[in-house]
Short mmCIF file of C-alpha atoms in Angstrom, two decimals:
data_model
loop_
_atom_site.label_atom_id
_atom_site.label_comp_id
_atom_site.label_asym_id
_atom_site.label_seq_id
_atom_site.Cartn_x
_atom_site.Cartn_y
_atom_site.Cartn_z
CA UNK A 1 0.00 0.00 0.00
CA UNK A 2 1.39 3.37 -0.92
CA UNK A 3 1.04 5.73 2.47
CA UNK A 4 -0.18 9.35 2.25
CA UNK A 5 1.55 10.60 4.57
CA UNK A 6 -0.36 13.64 4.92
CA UNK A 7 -3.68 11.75 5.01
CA UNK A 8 -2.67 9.41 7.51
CA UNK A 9 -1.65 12.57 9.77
CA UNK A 10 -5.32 13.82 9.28
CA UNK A 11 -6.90 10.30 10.03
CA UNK A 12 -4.88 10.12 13.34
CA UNK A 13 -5.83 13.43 14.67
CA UNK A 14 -9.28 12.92 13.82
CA UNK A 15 -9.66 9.48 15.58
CA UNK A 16 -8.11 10.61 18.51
CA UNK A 17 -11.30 10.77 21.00
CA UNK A 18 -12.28 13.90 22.65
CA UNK A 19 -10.93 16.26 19.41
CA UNK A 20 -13.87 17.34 17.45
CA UNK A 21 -13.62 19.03 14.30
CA UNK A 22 -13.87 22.81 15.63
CA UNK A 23 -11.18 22.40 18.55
CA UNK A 24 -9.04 20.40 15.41
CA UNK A 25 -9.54 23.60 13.49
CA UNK A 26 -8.17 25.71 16.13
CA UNK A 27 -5.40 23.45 16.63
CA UNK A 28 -4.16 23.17 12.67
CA UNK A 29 -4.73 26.90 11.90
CA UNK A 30 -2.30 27.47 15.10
CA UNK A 31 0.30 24.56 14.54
CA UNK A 32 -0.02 24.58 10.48
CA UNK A 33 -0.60 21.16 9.89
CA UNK A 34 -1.98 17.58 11.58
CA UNK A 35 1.19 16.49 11.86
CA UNK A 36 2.29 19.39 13.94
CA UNK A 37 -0.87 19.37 16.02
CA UNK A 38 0.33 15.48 16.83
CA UNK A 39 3.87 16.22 17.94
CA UNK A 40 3.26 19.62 19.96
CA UNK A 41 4.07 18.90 23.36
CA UNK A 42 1.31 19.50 26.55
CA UNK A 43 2.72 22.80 27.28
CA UNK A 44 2.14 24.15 23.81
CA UNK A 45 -1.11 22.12 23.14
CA UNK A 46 -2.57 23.73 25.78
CA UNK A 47 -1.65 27.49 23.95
CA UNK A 48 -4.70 27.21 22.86
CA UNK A 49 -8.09 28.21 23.59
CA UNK A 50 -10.38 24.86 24.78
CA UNK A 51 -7.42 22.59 25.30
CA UNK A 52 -6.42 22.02 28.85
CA UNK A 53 -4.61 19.51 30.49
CA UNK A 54 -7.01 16.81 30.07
CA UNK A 55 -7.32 16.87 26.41
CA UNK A 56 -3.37 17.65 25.83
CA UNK A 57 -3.14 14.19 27.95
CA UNK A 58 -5.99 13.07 25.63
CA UNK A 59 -4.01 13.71 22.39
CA UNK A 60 -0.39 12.47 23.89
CA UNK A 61 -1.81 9.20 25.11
CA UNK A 62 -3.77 8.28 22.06
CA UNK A 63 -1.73 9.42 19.31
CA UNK A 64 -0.33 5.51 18.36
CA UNK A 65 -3.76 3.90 18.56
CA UNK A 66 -4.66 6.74 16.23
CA UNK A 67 -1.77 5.75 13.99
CA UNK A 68 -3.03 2.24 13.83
CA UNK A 69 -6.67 3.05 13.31
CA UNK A 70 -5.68 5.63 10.62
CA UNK A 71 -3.27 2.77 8.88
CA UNK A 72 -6.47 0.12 8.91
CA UNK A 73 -8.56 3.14 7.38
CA UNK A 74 -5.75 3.58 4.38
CA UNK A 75 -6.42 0.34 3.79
CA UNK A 76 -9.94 0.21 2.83
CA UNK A 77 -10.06 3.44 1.41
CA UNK A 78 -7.67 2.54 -1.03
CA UNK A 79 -9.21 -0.59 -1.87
CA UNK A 80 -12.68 0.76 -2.31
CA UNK A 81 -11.70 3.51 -4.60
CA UNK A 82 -12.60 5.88 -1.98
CA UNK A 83 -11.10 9.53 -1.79
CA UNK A 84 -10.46 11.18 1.53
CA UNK A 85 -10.64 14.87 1.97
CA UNK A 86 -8.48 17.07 4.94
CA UNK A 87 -9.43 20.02 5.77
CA UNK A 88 -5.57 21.42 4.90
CA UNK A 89 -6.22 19.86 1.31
CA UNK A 90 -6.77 22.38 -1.58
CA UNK A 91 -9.62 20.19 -2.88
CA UNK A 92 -11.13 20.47 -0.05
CA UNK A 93 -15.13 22.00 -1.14
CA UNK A 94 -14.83 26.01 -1.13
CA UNK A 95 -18.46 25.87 0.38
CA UNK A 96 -17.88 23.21 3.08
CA UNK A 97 -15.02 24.85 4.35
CA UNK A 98 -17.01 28.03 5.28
CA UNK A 99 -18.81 26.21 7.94
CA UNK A 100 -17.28 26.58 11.39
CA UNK A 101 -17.86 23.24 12.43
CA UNK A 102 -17.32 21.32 9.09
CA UNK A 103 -15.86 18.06 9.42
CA UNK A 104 -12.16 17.85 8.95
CA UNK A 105 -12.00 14.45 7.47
CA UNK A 106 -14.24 13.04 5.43
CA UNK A 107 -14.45 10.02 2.85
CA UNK A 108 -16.16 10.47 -0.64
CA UNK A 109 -17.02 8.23 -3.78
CA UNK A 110 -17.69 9.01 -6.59
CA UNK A 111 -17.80 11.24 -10.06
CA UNK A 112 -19.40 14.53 -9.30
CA UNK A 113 -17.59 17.67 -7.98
CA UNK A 114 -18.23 18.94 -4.62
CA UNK A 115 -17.23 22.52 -5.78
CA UNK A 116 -19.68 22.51 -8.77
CA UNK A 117 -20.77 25.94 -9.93
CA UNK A 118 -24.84 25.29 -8.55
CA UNK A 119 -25.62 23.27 -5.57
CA UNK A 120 -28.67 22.66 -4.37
CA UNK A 121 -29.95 20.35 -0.77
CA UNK A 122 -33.54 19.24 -1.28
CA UNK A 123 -34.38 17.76 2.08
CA UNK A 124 -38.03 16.70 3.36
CA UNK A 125 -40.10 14.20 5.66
CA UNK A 126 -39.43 11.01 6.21
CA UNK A 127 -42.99 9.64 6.02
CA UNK A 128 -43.54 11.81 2.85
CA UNK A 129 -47.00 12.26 0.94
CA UNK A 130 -48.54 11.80 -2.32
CA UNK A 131 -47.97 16.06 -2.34
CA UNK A 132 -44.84 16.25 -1.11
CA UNK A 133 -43.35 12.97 -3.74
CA UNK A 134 -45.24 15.50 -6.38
CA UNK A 135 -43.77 18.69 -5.39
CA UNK A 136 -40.45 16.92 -5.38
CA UNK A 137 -40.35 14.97 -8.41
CA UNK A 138 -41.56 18.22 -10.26
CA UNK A 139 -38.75 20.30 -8.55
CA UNK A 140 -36.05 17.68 -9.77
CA UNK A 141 -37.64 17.35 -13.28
CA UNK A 142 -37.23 21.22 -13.72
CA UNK A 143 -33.82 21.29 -12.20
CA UNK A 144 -32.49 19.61 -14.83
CA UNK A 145 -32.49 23.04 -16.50
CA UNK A 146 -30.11 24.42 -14.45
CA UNK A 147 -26.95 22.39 -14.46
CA UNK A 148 -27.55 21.76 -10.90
CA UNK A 149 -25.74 18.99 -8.27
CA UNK A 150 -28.17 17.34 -6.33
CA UNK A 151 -27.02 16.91 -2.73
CA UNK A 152 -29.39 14.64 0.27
CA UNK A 153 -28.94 12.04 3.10
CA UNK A 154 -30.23 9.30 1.40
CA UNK A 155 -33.43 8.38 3.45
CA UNK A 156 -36.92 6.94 3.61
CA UNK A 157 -39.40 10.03 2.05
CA UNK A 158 -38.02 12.97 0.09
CA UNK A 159 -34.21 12.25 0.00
CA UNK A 160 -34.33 9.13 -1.90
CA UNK A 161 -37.43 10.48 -3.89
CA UNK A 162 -34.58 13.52 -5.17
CA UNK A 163 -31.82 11.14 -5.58
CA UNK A 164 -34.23 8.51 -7.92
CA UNK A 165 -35.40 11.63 -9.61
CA UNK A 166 -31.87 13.35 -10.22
CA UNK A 167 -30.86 9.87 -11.62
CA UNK A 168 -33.86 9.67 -13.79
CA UNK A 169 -33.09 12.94 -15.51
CA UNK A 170 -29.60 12.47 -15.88
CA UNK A 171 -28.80 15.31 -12.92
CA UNK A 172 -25.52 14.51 -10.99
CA UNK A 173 -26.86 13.65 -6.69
CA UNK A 174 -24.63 12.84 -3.86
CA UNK A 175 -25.74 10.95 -0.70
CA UNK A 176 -24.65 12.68 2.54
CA UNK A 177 -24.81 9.50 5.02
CA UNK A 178 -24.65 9.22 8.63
CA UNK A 179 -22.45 5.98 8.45
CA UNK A 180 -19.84 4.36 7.48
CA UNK A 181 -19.20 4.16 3.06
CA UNK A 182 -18.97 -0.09 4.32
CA UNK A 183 -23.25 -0.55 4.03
CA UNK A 184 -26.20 1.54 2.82
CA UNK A 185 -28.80 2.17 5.27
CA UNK A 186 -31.61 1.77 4.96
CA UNK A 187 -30.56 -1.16 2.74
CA UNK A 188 -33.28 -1.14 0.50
CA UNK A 189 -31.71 2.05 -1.08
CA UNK A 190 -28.79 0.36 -2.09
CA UNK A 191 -29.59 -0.13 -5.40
CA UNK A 192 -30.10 3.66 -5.99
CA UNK A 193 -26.86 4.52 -4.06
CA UNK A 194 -24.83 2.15 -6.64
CA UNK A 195 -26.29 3.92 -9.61
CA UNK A 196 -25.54 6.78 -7.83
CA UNK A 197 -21.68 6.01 -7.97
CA UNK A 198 -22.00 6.63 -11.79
CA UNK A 199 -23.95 10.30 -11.41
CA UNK A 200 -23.05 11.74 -8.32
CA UNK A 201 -21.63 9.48 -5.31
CA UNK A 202 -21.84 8.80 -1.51
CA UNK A 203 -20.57 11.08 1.19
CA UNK A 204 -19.99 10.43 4.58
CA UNK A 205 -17.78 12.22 7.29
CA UNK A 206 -17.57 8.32 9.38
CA UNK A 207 -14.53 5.91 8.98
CA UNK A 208 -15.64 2.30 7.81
CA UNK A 209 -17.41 0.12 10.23
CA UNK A 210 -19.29 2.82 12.17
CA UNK A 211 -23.12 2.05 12.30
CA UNK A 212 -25.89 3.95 11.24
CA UNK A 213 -26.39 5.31 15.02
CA UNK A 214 -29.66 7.72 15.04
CA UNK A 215 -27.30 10.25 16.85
CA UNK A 216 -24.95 10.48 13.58
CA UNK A 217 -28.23 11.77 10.98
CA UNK A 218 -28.81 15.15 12.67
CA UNK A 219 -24.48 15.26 12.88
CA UNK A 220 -23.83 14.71 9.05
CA UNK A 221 -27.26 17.34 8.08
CA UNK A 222 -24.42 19.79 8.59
CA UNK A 223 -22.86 18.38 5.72
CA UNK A 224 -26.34 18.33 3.34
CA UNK A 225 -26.29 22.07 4.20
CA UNK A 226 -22.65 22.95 4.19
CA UNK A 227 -22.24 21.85 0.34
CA UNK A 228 -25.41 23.67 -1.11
CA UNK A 229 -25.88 27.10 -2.59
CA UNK A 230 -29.49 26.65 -1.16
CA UNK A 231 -31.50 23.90 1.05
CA UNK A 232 -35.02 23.13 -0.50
CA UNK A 233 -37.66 21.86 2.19
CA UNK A 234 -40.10 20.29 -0.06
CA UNK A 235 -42.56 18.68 2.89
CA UNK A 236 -41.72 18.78 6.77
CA UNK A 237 -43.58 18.47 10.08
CA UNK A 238 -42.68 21.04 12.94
CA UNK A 239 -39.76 18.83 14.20
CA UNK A 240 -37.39 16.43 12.29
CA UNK A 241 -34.35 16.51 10.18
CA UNK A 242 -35.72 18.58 7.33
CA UNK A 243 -35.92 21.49 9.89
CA UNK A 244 -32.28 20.84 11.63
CA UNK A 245 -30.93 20.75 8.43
CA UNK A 246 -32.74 24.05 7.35
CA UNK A 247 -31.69 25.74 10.90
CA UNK A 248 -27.78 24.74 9.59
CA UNK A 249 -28.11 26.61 6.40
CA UNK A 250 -29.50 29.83 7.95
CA UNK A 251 -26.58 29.58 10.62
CA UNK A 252 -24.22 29.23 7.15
CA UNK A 253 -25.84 32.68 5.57
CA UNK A 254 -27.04 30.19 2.75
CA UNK A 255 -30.35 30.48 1.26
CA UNK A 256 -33.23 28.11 2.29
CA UNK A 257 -36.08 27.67 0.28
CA UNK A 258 -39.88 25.71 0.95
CA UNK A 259 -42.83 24.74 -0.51
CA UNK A 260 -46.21 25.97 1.16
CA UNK A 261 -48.08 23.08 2.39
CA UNK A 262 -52.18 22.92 3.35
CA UNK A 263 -52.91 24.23 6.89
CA UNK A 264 -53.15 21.40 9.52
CA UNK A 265 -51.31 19.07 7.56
CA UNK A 266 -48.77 17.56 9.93
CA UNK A 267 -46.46 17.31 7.21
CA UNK A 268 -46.87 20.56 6.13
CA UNK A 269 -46.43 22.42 9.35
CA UNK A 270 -42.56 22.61 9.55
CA UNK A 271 -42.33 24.21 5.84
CA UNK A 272 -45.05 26.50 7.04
CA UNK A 273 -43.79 27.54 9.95
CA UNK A 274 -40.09 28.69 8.37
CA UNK A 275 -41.91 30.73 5.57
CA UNK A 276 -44.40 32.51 8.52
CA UNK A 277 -40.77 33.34 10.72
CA UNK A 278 -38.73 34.06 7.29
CA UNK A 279 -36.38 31.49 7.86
CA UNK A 280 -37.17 30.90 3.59
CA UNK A 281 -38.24 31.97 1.09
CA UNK A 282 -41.78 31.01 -0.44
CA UNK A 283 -41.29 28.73 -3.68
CA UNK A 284 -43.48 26.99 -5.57
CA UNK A 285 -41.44 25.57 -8.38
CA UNK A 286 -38.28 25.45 -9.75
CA UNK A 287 -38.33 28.58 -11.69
CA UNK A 288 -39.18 30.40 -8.47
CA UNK A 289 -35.68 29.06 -7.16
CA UNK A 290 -33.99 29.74 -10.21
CA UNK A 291 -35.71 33.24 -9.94
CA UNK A 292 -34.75 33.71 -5.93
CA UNK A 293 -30.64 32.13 -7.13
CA UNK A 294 -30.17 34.34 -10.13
CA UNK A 295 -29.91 30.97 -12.06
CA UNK A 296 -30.36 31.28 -15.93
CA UNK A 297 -31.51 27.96 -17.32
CA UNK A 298 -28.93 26.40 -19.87
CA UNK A 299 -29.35 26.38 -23.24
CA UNK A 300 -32.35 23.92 -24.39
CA UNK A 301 -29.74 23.04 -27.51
CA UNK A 302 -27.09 22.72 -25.35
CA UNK A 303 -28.98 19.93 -23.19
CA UNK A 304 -30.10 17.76 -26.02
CA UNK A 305 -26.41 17.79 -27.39
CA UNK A 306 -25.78 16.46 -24.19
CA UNK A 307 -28.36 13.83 -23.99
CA UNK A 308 -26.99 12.59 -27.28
CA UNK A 309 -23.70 12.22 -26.19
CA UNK A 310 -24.28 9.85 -23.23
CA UNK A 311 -26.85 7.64 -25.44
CA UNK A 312 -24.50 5.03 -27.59
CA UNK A 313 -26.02 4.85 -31.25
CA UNK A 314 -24.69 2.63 -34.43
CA UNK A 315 -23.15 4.40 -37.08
CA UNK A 316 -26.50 4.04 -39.16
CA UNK A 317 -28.57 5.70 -36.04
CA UNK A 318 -26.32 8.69 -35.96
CA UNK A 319 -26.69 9.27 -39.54
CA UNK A 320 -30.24 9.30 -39.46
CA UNK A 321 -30.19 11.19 -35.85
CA UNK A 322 -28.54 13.59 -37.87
CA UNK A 323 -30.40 13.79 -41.28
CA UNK A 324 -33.35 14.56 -38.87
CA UNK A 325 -31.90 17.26 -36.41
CA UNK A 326 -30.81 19.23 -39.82
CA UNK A 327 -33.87 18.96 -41.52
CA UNK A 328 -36.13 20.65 -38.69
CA UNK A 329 -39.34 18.71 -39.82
CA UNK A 330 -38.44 15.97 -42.27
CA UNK A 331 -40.57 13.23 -43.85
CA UNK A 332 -40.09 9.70 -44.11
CA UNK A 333 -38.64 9.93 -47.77
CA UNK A 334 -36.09 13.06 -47.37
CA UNK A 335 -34.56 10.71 -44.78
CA UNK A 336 -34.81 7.78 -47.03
CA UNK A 337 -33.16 10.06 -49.75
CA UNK A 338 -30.35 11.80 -47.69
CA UNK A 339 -29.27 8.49 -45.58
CA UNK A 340 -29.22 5.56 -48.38
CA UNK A 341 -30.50 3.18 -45.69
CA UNK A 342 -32.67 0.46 -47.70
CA UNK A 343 -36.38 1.32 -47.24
CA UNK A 344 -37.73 -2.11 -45.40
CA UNK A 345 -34.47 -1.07 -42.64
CA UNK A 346 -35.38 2.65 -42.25
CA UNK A 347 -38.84 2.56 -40.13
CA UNK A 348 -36.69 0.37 -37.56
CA UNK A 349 -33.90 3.06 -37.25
CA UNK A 350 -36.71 5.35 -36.61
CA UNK A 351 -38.68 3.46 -34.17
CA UNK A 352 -35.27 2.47 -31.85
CA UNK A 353 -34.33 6.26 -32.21
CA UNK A 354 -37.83 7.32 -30.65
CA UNK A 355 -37.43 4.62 -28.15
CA UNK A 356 -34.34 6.11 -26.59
CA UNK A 357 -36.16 9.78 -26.44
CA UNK A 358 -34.33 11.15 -29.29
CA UNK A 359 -36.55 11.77 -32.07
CA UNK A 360 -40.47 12.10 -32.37
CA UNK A 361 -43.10 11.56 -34.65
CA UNK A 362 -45.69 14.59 -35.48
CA UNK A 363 -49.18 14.10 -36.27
CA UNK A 364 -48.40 15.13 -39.28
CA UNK A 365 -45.88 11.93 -40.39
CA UNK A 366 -42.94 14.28 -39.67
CA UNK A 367 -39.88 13.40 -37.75
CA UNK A 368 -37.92 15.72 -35.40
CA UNK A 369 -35.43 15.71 -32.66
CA UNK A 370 -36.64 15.77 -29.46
CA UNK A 371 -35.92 19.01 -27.26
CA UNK A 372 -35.96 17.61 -23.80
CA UNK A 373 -39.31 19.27 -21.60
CA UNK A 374 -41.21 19.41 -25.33
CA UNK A 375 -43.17 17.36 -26.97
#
């Protein structure tokens, strides 16, 4: 195994017990480094502000079972492809690192940037209703306009119902997760969270083997509000993790957003209540939130070029893809004409290019592209 040293510095300090991530802060922007923070001696650990004798003692006694721990970690990070971020790394997200009590260590996998140019949290109820499923599958939908990441923790209700809808419309979603990247929980989401690997990818601020402990989901909401732009409360009764997570983000000077809900609906109360105290803004769809971020939706064009290029065609169903993108509205025979494909072949080219979304039919036996959100 190849040994980063500078991870394996970070890994240490963070397992050593009684240093959470705001007192580690303190500690690195004082000493410069994990590594420093490890070898200080009592007398100068306790310099600084929060760190007495105990925790000095803490830090001094525990630094080689940190060392081991942090070695064992290397180890299955590196053979589960998984990436670990330090606070003292560059790459560490721009956003995240804002937060005053961000973690300092956390483990990521997957394909999507955690410094991409539009973020957006859509958290909700657990126990979420036919409405609030509605209002979020039409938020997602619409999002796709916007060249938006995804970000949510992955549970029962309205997380997974944004992550399955992100990954339904091709929009990039990461699952924030209060437990270790060695299980999914609940484990009936795991076979979203694989697919999510390819468009997006699992977060989680918890070395392998550490539980899915009720205590960790309000910890790692911190995280879900840390990376957004904006936190969307699509559905949420007056207490829960919606609301924590919405509390976060107005603690982070980051926008929150929520979706009105009928009065004396249980599950409507919490989203209520934070529009009533403006702790967010009113929305009712995605345009509203585009409206509120000063987002511009992308190019329509643009999309459907994009579409195109993660859908794998034969050479003869790109030729005919693009016969029928340059000719607007074109009829059966000017494709016939321009592409040379023999006539009894043609109406199947046709028929597998409108089953993978790209091309439709008119009423009036012309074929054109399709412009995704038009039919």
């Amino acid at each position: 195994m190849h040994v980063n040293s500078s991870e394996l510095d970070a890994l240490a300090l963070d397992f050593i017990a009684g240093v959470g991530s705001i007192t580690q802060r303190n500690l690195i922007d004082y000493f410069g480094s994990p590594k420093a923070v490890i070898e200080a001696s009592a007398d100068e650990l306790q310099q600084i502000s929060g760190v007495g004798k105990v925790l000095s003692a803490k830090i001094i006694a525990g630094k080689s079972e940190a060392y081991k721990r942090a070695e064992k970690e290397l180890l299955f990070v590196e053979k589960h492809q998984i990436k670990i971020y330090s606070y003292t790394d560059k790459s560490y997200p721009k956003r995240l690192r804002e937060c005053p009590d961000a973690p300092m260590v956390f483990y990521y996998r997957g394909n999507a940037d955690l410094d991409s140019a539009r973020i957006v949290s859509v958290v909700g109820s657990r126990k979420a209703t036919p409405y609030g499923r509605m209002l979020c599958e039409e938020l997602i939908e619409k999002l796709s306009d916007y060249n938006v990441l995804v970000v949510s923790g992955l549970a029962y209700g309205i997380d997974v119902c944004a992550h399955k809808t992100s990954l339904d419309h091709r929009i990039p979603t990461v699952g924030v997760l209060g437990h270790g990247l060695h299980t999914i929980y609940p484990s009936v989401h795991r076979n979203i969270a694989v697919k999510m690997l390819d468009n997006g990818g699992l977060l989680s601020e918890f070395p392998s083997d550490t539980p899915a402990d009720p205590k960790h989901f309000p910890q790692r909401n911190r995280i879900v509000a840390g990376l957004a732009d904006v936190t969307v409360v699509v559905e949420a009764a007056k207490r829960g993790g919606a609301l924590i997570t919405a509390e976060l983000a107005n603690s982070y000077d980051r926008d929150v957003c929520a979706f009105p809900g009928n009065i004396g609906n249980e599950y409507s109360a919490g989203c209520n209540l934070l529009i009533k105290s403006h702790r967010a803004h009113l929305i009712t769809s995605a345009e509203d939130l585009g409206y509120l971020m000063d987002w511009q939706p992308v190019n329509r064009a643009e999309k459907e070029e994009e579409k195109v290029a993660h859908i794998r065609l034969s050479d003869v169903e790109q030729t005919v893809y693009n016969i029928v993108k340059e000719g607007g509205m074109i009829s059966i025979d000017g494709i016939l004409n321009q592409s040379k494909v023999q006539p009894n072949k043609l109406p199947i080219v046709l028929l597998e290019l409108e089953m993978k979304g790209l091309i439709i039919i008119t009423p009036g036996k012309m074929y054109r592209v399709t412009i995704q959100g038009s039919v």
